[in-house]
């Protein structure tokens, strides 16, 4: 055989052997070693990781950080939860009845995670802890509780509110466990009956597989220590945490790849009116200003879409009142003009602005907190909207200290404000007090013929006021639609929108998350890995 041929064959054989060895080694690596980076990433992505602060408590009545307060709701269930329409859904409560300022709640047969049965005494113990806490004190401060028997609790308000059940979404834990310690003398959460328990060694939430409502798919949730806003933002952007919530009080949207879920709040943004000012004492002026405002634009541009335009004084999400449109949510120039015509402001100057009876331009000063970006944007939008209707708005942006000082001294005409209503949307305490600066006017403070009891005080109202109609509604003497119409006719202050919260969540987790008013992690337990 030719030497060259032999050498060529040898070279080919060696080459083939090298190729086979190479292929064999390459094929066997994935089976014999750790998963690839892609597989690691997929596993990491599908592990539920939530933010918390290691230095803070997971006791809902001691938690100081927003993330721990929200996370605690995975450990402790309430009597009821409010869905995104502010409708009560039964959890520990089996049923409830309201009558004469009392809400009687019958309890389900529920066990805590230590196997003991939940009783009325546990509910009262938790209620008292909630009432003393910063997180629930305002919500429960006009309420008391007593046990009718081992499975029935009677809650009593100091005033009439047929929607008081909405206030009972406070977490329940076992009596006497508020200050538990482990064997190393470290504080641990109280004993609850929620979807998860805390494994303090691994810093994970583990499923309560004896949960009374539904099976838990997500058996474990990892907790990522986020001691400050910077670390929270970092882990959110990097995708380390699966879900992050913001109540949008600072108007900063969380940055995270995935989906963004809006959730309802009771935070009403409004234009306050100094009703004692002679320029604004006529309700027709307030009605004209209201109809000149485009609430859809304010919600979309002033709040980046994380607000819902108001079409009555209550949240448009609330199922009890959302069918009643008593306020225009889009601009109605024709109506504004008609109101000013009825007052006698018929003429305009060369710039198109309305003139009053003295021939002076109709002009109002709008004060707002210049350090709040949403208020700044909203003020500019209102000025532009009212200009289209021939109304001049002079913008007065001031620092927060000057803002509050001007409100308390009455040194304002109009201002942009915000107030957080109760979850039952009880409003009589606002309409009969000075909570809203500029209202009520001194003339409206004189009682006439309608009497009711509020917070233990006998009070009277002029029969034609919004306060009188809401007093009738809460006492069961009229429908809510009549009270909303009375408010719209008086317009003591001008509702703009309800600010929303937002949850930024990884796309793979989003279908499981059913964010509600009472629980931003509602449904997270239904997520199934893979």
XYZ file of C-alpha atoms in Angstrom:
530
model
C 0.000 0.000 0.000
C 1.232 3.455 -0.864
C 2.837 5.120 2.132
C 0.925 8.375 1.501
C -2.356 6.497 1.467
C -1.489 4.776 4.767
C -0.558 8.081 6.360
C -3.717 9.707 5.028
C -5.880 6.920 6.469
C -4.155 7.187 9.830
C -4.757 10.961 9.905
C -8.431 10.469 9.022
C -8.879 7.852 11.752
C -7.278 10.090 14.334
C -9.445 12.982 13.212
C -12.604 10.885 13.452
C -11.622 9.620 16.887
C -10.991 13.167 18.062
C -14.363 14.280 16.731
C -16.114 11.366 18.420
C -14.409 12.100 21.711
C -15.313 15.736 21.379
C -18.960 14.954 20.682
C -19.155 12.400 23.449
C -17.743 14.809 25.991
C -20.039 17.598 24.825
C -23.145 15.442 24.937
C -22.471 14.114 28.405
C -21.746 17.397 30.210
C -25.328 18.617 30.727
C -26.381 15.274 32.206
C -23.440 15.036 34.555
C -23.054 18.643 35.753
C -25.126 21.469 37.220
C -27.889 22.969 35.071
C -26.905 25.491 32.442
C -27.145 29.241 33.046
C -30.392 29.324 31.086
C -31.886 26.597 33.253
C -30.634 28.304 36.408
C -32.235 31.537 35.277
C -35.533 29.801 34.558
C -35.539 28.183 37.991
C -34.712 31.489 39.681
C -37.387 33.325 37.743
C -40.044 30.822 38.799
C -39.205 30.949 42.487
C -41.506 33.399 44.281
C -39.334 35.981 46.063
C -40.863 38.827 48.032
C -39.304 41.870 49.741
C -39.176 42.332 53.493
C -37.055 44.002 56.139
C -35.117 41.657 58.404
C -34.910 44.362 61.080
C -38.675 44.909 61.134
C -41.455 42.799 62.658
C -43.910 40.581 60.805
C -46.488 41.262 63.500
C -49.016 43.383 61.529
C -49.520 45.661 64.539
C -45.821 46.291 65.070
C -44.582 46.394 61.470
C -43.126 49.763 60.541
C -42.201 49.121 56.899
C -44.715 48.861 54.089
C -43.232 45.596 52.814
C -43.495 43.817 56.191
C -46.983 45.129 56.817
C -48.177 43.752 53.475
C -46.205 40.507 53.846
C -47.798 39.827 57.243
C -51.138 39.324 55.491
C -49.797 36.020 54.183
C -49.426 34.829 57.786
C -52.688 36.135 59.264
C -56.187 36.118 57.833
C -58.889 38.707 58.661
C -62.597 38.240 59.200
C -63.253 39.622 55.713
C -61.235 40.933 52.805
C -62.304 43.695 50.445
C -62.034 42.910 46.755
C -61.182 45.540 44.142
C -64.823 46.729 44.189
C -64.699 47.269 47.977
C -67.067 44.345 48.456
C -66.525 42.225 51.604
C -65.550 38.603 50.986
C -65.809 36.163 53.886
C -62.638 34.640 55.328
C -62.689 33.807 59.054
C -66.225 35.222 59.189
C -68.935 32.735 58.256
C -71.604 35.430 58.022
C -72.493 38.837 59.484
C -75.505 41.021 60.247
C -75.665 44.814 60.687
C -78.323 46.589 62.755
C -78.397 49.640 65.010
C -74.664 50.495 64.873
C -73.749 46.845 65.555
C -72.175 44.270 63.289
C -72.574 40.709 64.561
C -70.036 38.299 63.076
C -70.337 34.510 63.224
C -66.953 32.735 62.991
C -66.030 29.715 60.902
C -64.479 26.664 62.525
C -60.861 27.554 61.824
C -57.643 26.219 63.324
C -54.423 28.106 63.920
C -51.197 26.657 62.538
C -50.474 25.089 65.945
C -53.705 23.086 65.715
C -55.727 25.054 68.272
C -59.220 26.303 67.412
C -59.789 29.997 66.759
C -62.379 31.532 69.112
C -64.100 34.847 69.715
C -61.519 35.616 72.407
C -58.754 35.467 69.769
C -60.670 37.918 67.596
C -61.141 40.362 70.478
C -57.463 40.000 71.484
C -56.442 40.851 67.897
C -58.976 43.681 67.686
C -57.569 45.329 70.811
C -54.020 44.988 69.462
C -55.142 46.453 66.126
C -56.914 49.357 67.781
C -53.686 50.326 69.573
C -51.527 50.069 66.448
C -50.543 52.834 64.064
C -51.669 50.718 61.095
C -55.289 50.260 62.230
C -55.949 52.816 64.968
C -57.749 55.321 62.747
C -59.820 52.577 61.135
C -61.059 51.149 64.448
C -60.921 54.043 66.926
C -64.724 54.517 67.063
C -65.455 50.825 67.557
C -65.657 48.367 70.453
C -65.940 44.561 70.466
C -67.395 41.901 72.749
C -67.990 38.151 72.573
C -71.599 36.974 72.387
C -70.371 33.382 72.655
C -67.278 31.361 71.698
C -67.919 31.757 67.984
C -69.718 35.108 67.759
C -68.315 38.626 68.078
C -70.370 41.827 68.244
C -68.692 45.011 66.988
C -70.284 48.334 67.958
C -69.695 51.715 66.320
C -70.319 55.045 68.007
C -72.281 56.143 64.915
C -74.493 54.581 62.254
C -72.748 53.162 59.196
C -74.446 50.348 57.255
C -71.115 49.602 55.558
C -69.140 49.087 58.772
C -68.290 45.473 57.797
C -65.674 47.011 55.459
C -63.693 48.099 58.524
C -63.224 44.547 59.786
C -60.320 43.437 57.578
C -57.777 43.541 60.413
C -55.555 40.398 60.803
C -56.377 37.803 63.467
C -53.816 35.894 65.526
C -53.893 33.642 68.569
C -54.534 35.252 71.936
C -51.382 35.718 74.012
C -48.906 35.238 71.141
C -48.173 38.858 70.266
C -44.717 38.769 71.890
C -43.437 35.293 71.048
C -39.703 34.451 71.183
C -37.807 31.458 69.783
C -35.240 29.333 71.630
C -32.594 31.945 70.836
C -34.732 34.705 72.360
C -35.429 36.208 68.954
C -38.838 37.709 68.248
C -41.022 35.594 65.976
C -44.456 36.359 64.498
C -47.616 35.507 66.449
C -49.486 32.299 65.637
C -51.907 32.829 62.780
C -54.201 30.830 60.525
C -53.083 32.278 57.193
C -51.658 30.740 54.055
C -48.045 30.622 55.307
C -45.836 30.417 58.363
C -42.347 31.867 58.781
C -39.335 29.546 58.912
C -37.003 31.824 60.854
C -33.959 29.625 60.146
C -34.222 29.709 56.349
C -36.043 33.073 56.192
C -38.713 31.568 53.998
C -42.467 31.367 54.159
C -43.678 27.783 54.108
C -47.170 26.707 53.121
C -49.874 26.038 55.684
C -51.161 22.831 54.116
C -54.040 22.719 56.580
C -55.300 26.083 55.335
C -59.075 26.217 55.710
C -59.974 27.898 52.421
C -58.103 26.350 49.501
C -55.017 24.249 48.689
C -51.652 26.037 48.557
C -49.734 25.507 45.308
C -46.738 27.733 46.029
C -45.213 25.684 48.855
C -42.385 28.096 49.602
C -41.755 31.825 49.259
C -38.252 33.220 49.604
C -37.803 36.506 51.445
C -35.285 39.071 50.197
C -34.018 41.549 52.769
C -34.697 45.095 51.518
C -33.832 47.357 54.455
C -34.297 50.625 52.525
C -35.764 52.119 49.370
C -32.473 51.850 47.449
C -32.165 48.099 48.026
C -35.850 47.630 47.201
C -35.372 49.491 43.913
C -32.200 47.494 43.121
C -33.801 44.077 43.669
C -36.861 45.199 41.741
C -34.910 46.354 38.668
C -32.683 43.269 38.735
C -35.697 40.959 38.848
C -34.601 39.346 42.114
C -37.981 39.989 43.727
C -41.117 38.746 42.025
C -43.503 41.496 43.094
C -43.202 45.032 44.449
C -46.008 47.359 45.507
C -46.241 51.147 45.687
C -49.175 53.146 47.028
C -47.982 55.928 44.674
C -47.944 58.494 47.479
C -44.668 59.808 46.040
C -45.892 59.411 42.438
C -42.950 57.112 41.642
C -43.833 54.012 39.632
C -41.735 50.945 40.591
C -39.269 49.926 37.890
C -39.530 46.247 37.048
C -39.906 44.115 33.946
C -43.233 42.308 33.873
C -46.791 43.502 34.322
C -48.247 46.447 36.230
C -51.477 45.929 38.162
C -53.494 48.939 39.361
C -55.360 48.616 42.624
C -58.040 50.782 44.197
C -57.469 52.963 47.253
C -59.624 55.345 49.287
C -57.310 58.321 48.592
C -59.469 61.129 47.213
C -57.708 63.968 45.379
C -59.839 67.114 45.335
C -59.863 70.870 44.856
C -60.667 72.538 48.147
C -62.692 75.741 48.062
C -62.678 78.567 50.602
C -66.450 78.793 50.940
C -66.092 81.817 53.230
C -64.503 83.817 50.410
C -67.106 86.093 48.816
C -65.876 85.094 45.339
C -66.572 81.415 46.065
C -69.525 81.418 48.473
C -72.076 80.985 45.655
C -72.396 77.263 44.902
C -72.855 78.101 41.210
C -69.232 79.244 41.080
C -68.084 75.954 42.560
C -70.292 74.033 40.136
C -68.897 76.048 37.223
C -65.332 75.266 38.277
C -66.175 71.587 38.644
C -67.754 71.230 35.214
C -64.748 72.985 33.643
C -62.358 70.275 34.862
C -61.498 67.219 32.794
C -60.939 64.475 35.327
C -59.971 61.879 32.740
C -57.065 64.038 31.591
C -55.982 64.766 35.162
C -55.979 61.039 35.980
C -54.127 60.090 32.804
C -51.517 62.859 32.728
C -51.256 64.190 36.261
C -51.075 60.698 37.779
C -49.583 58.716 34.862
C -52.826 56.771 34.591
C -52.581 55.547 38.197
C -55.781 57.297 39.254
C -59.466 56.869 38.464
C -61.557 59.932 37.550
C -64.288 60.699 40.079
C -67.865 60.872 38.881
C -69.275 61.257 42.365
C -67.625 61.891 45.723
C -66.809 58.175 46.196
C -64.420 55.852 44.412
C -65.603 54.748 40.959
C -64.458 51.252 41.997
C -66.984 51.005 44.849
C -69.826 48.790 43.629
C -72.368 50.471 45.928
C -72.063 53.880 44.279
C -70.349 53.397 40.916
C -73.629 53.373 38.998
C -74.374 56.959 40.057
C -72.762 59.657 37.934
C -73.539 62.933 39.652
C -70.363 64.763 38.520
C -69.041 65.209 34.989
C -65.720 63.400 34.581
C -64.987 65.108 31.264
C -64.979 68.860 30.652
C -68.357 70.471 29.943
C -67.678 74.015 28.707
C -71.332 74.649 27.864
C -72.411 73.909 31.409
C -69.664 76.078 32.878
C -70.732 78.991 30.686
C -74.362 78.501 31.710
C -73.460 78.696 35.410
C -71.520 81.944 34.936
C -74.306 83.390 32.784
C -76.773 82.689 35.580
C -74.555 84.588 38.019
C -74.319 87.542 35.606
C -70.740 87.062 34.432
C -71.752 87.483 30.790
C -69.003 89.619 29.300
C -65.426 88.722 28.378
C -62.260 90.757 27.987
C -59.985 90.897 24.948
C -58.221 87.704 26.096
C -61.481 85.763 26.338
C -61.683 85.732 30.144
C -65.004 86.263 31.910
C -65.691 89.578 33.632
C -67.582 89.878 36.903
C -70.321 92.400 37.721
C -67.673 95.053 38.398
C -65.990 94.544 35.044
C -63.012 92.742 36.583
C -61.572 89.518 35.232
C -62.919 86.384 36.942
C -59.768 85.011 38.501
C -58.971 82.504 41.261
C -55.700 81.536 42.906
C -54.965 77.800 43.097
C -52.508 76.748 45.808
C -50.664 73.415 45.758
C -47.626 71.696 47.239
C -44.804 72.411 44.808
C -42.827 69.410 46.086
C -45.434 66.921 44.885
C -44.995 66.247 41.174
C -48.560 65.017 40.702
C -49.991 68.163 42.321
C -47.789 70.378 40.146
C -48.905 68.602 36.970
C -52.548 68.647 38.071
C -52.455 72.373 38.857
C -51.106 73.155 35.386
C -53.759 70.971 33.758
C -56.553 72.675 35.730
C -55.283 76.127 34.758
C -55.239 75.144 31.075
C -58.669 73.502 31.253
C -60.327 76.472 32.951
C -58.713 78.904 30.536
C -60.726 77.223 27.768
C -63.855 78.209 29.724
C -62.793 81.833 30.192
C -61.648 81.407 33.803
C -58.226 82.624 34.883
C -56.362 80.450 37.369
C -53.310 81.940 39.065
C -50.974 79.147 40.143
C -49.451 79.382 43.606
C -46.979 76.572 44.253
C -45.594 76.666 47.798
C -43.560 74.390 50.068
C -45.355 71.967 52.347
C -44.861 74.075 55.497
C -46.378 77.165 53.842
C -49.102 75.017 52.308
C -50.294 73.703 55.680
C -49.938 77.123 57.319
C -52.067 78.774 54.632
C -54.735 76.097 54.997
C -54.936 76.460 58.764
C -55.101 80.263 58.573
C -57.627 80.353 55.718
C -55.180 82.194 53.482
C -56.273 80.626 50.190
C -59.006 80.603 47.567
C -58.589 77.179 45.930
C -56.114 74.401 46.701
C -55.328 70.848 45.614
C -55.641 68.424 48.521
C -55.941 64.737 49.270
C -57.745 62.816 51.985
C -57.848 59.109 52.800
C -61.421 58.012 53.479
C -62.393 55.030 55.608
C -62.811 51.708 53.787
C -66.554 52.047 54.387
C -66.422 55.466 52.679
C -68.035 57.099 55.678
C -68.065 60.811 54.853
C -70.271 62.475 57.448
C -67.277 63.079 59.712
C -65.787 65.155 56.873
C -68.937 67.046 55.993
C -69.614 68.111 59.590
C -66.073 69.075 60.586
C -63.148 71.183 59.457
C -61.217 68.241 57.997
C -61.526 69.877 54.568
C -60.048 73.376 54.874
C -62.525 76.040 53.753
C -65.619 73.941 54.441
C -68.150 74.241 55.904
C -68.687 77.943 55.505
C -69.576 79.887 58.634
C -73.069 80.519 57.287
C -73.653 76.784 56.855
C -72.719 76.003 60.437
C -76.102 77.160 61.747
C -78.311 74.081 62.417
C -81.790 73.928 61.061
C -83.973 70.840 61.241
C -82.154 67.581 60.534
C -80.662 65.851 63.567
C -78.434 62.801 63.804
C -75.908 61.256 66.131
C -72.255 61.046 65.152
C -69.382 59.845 67.338
C -71.624 60.101 70.383
C -72.601 63.717 69.686
C -76.061 64.953 68.772
C -75.691 67.152 65.711
C -78.030 69.114 63.489
C -77.743 70.159 59.875
C -79.538 72.479 57.516
C -82.023 70.312 55.687
C -80.677 71.176 52.227
C -77.021 70.372 52.839
C -75.028 67.355 51.711
C -74.353 66.621 55.382
C -78.083 66.388 56.080
C -78.669 63.973 53.210
C -75.759 61.751 54.197
C -77.036 61.762 57.778
C -80.342 60.478 56.405
C -78.540 57.838 54.345
C -76.511 56.498 57.264
C -79.604 56.349 59.475
C -81.460 54.390 56.771
C -83.923 57.133 55.788
C -82.788 57.699 52.203
C -80.847 55.989 49.418
C -77.205 56.678 48.688
C -78.097 58.123 45.270
C -80.036 60.978 46.936
C -77.076 61.805 49.183
C -74.670 61.801 46.223
C -76.988 64.133 44.299
C -77.140 66.511 47.274
C -73.358 66.625 47.402
C -73.148 67.333 43.673
C -75.658 70.182 43.993
C -73.766 71.820 46.857
C -70.210 70.919 45.775
C -68.582 71.892 49.102
C -65.284 70.691 47.624
C -64.526 69.414 44.131
C -63.608 65.708 43.758
C -61.045 65.073 41.031
C -59.910 61.463 41.180
C -59.021 58.524 43.380
C -55.336 57.739 43.439
C -54.421 54.099 42.763
C -51.709 51.820 44.040
C -49.633 49.754 41.636
C -48.042 46.321 41.865
C -45.161 45.556 39.493
C -45.016 41.782 39.132
C -43.023 39.268 37.076
C -44.986 38.168 34.022
C -45.036 34.487 35.014
C -46.587 35.324 38.407
C -49.070 37.965 37.215
C -51.890 35.532 36.234
C -51.993 34.203 39.814
C -51.965 37.580 41.554
C -55.439 39.018 42.190
C -54.514 42.246 43.968
C -57.313 43.457 46.235
C -57.967 46.406 48.542
C -57.160 44.307 51.612
C -54.344 42.152 50.218
C -51.769 43.017 47.545
C -50.630 39.362 47.558
C -54.114 37.968 47.111
C -53.939 34.776 45.019
C -50.169 34.371 45.161
C -50.621 30.981 46.830
C -52.280 29.622 43.678
C -49.073 29.950 41.632
C -47.823 26.548 40.554
C -44.130 26.121 39.685
C -43.689 24.877 36.151
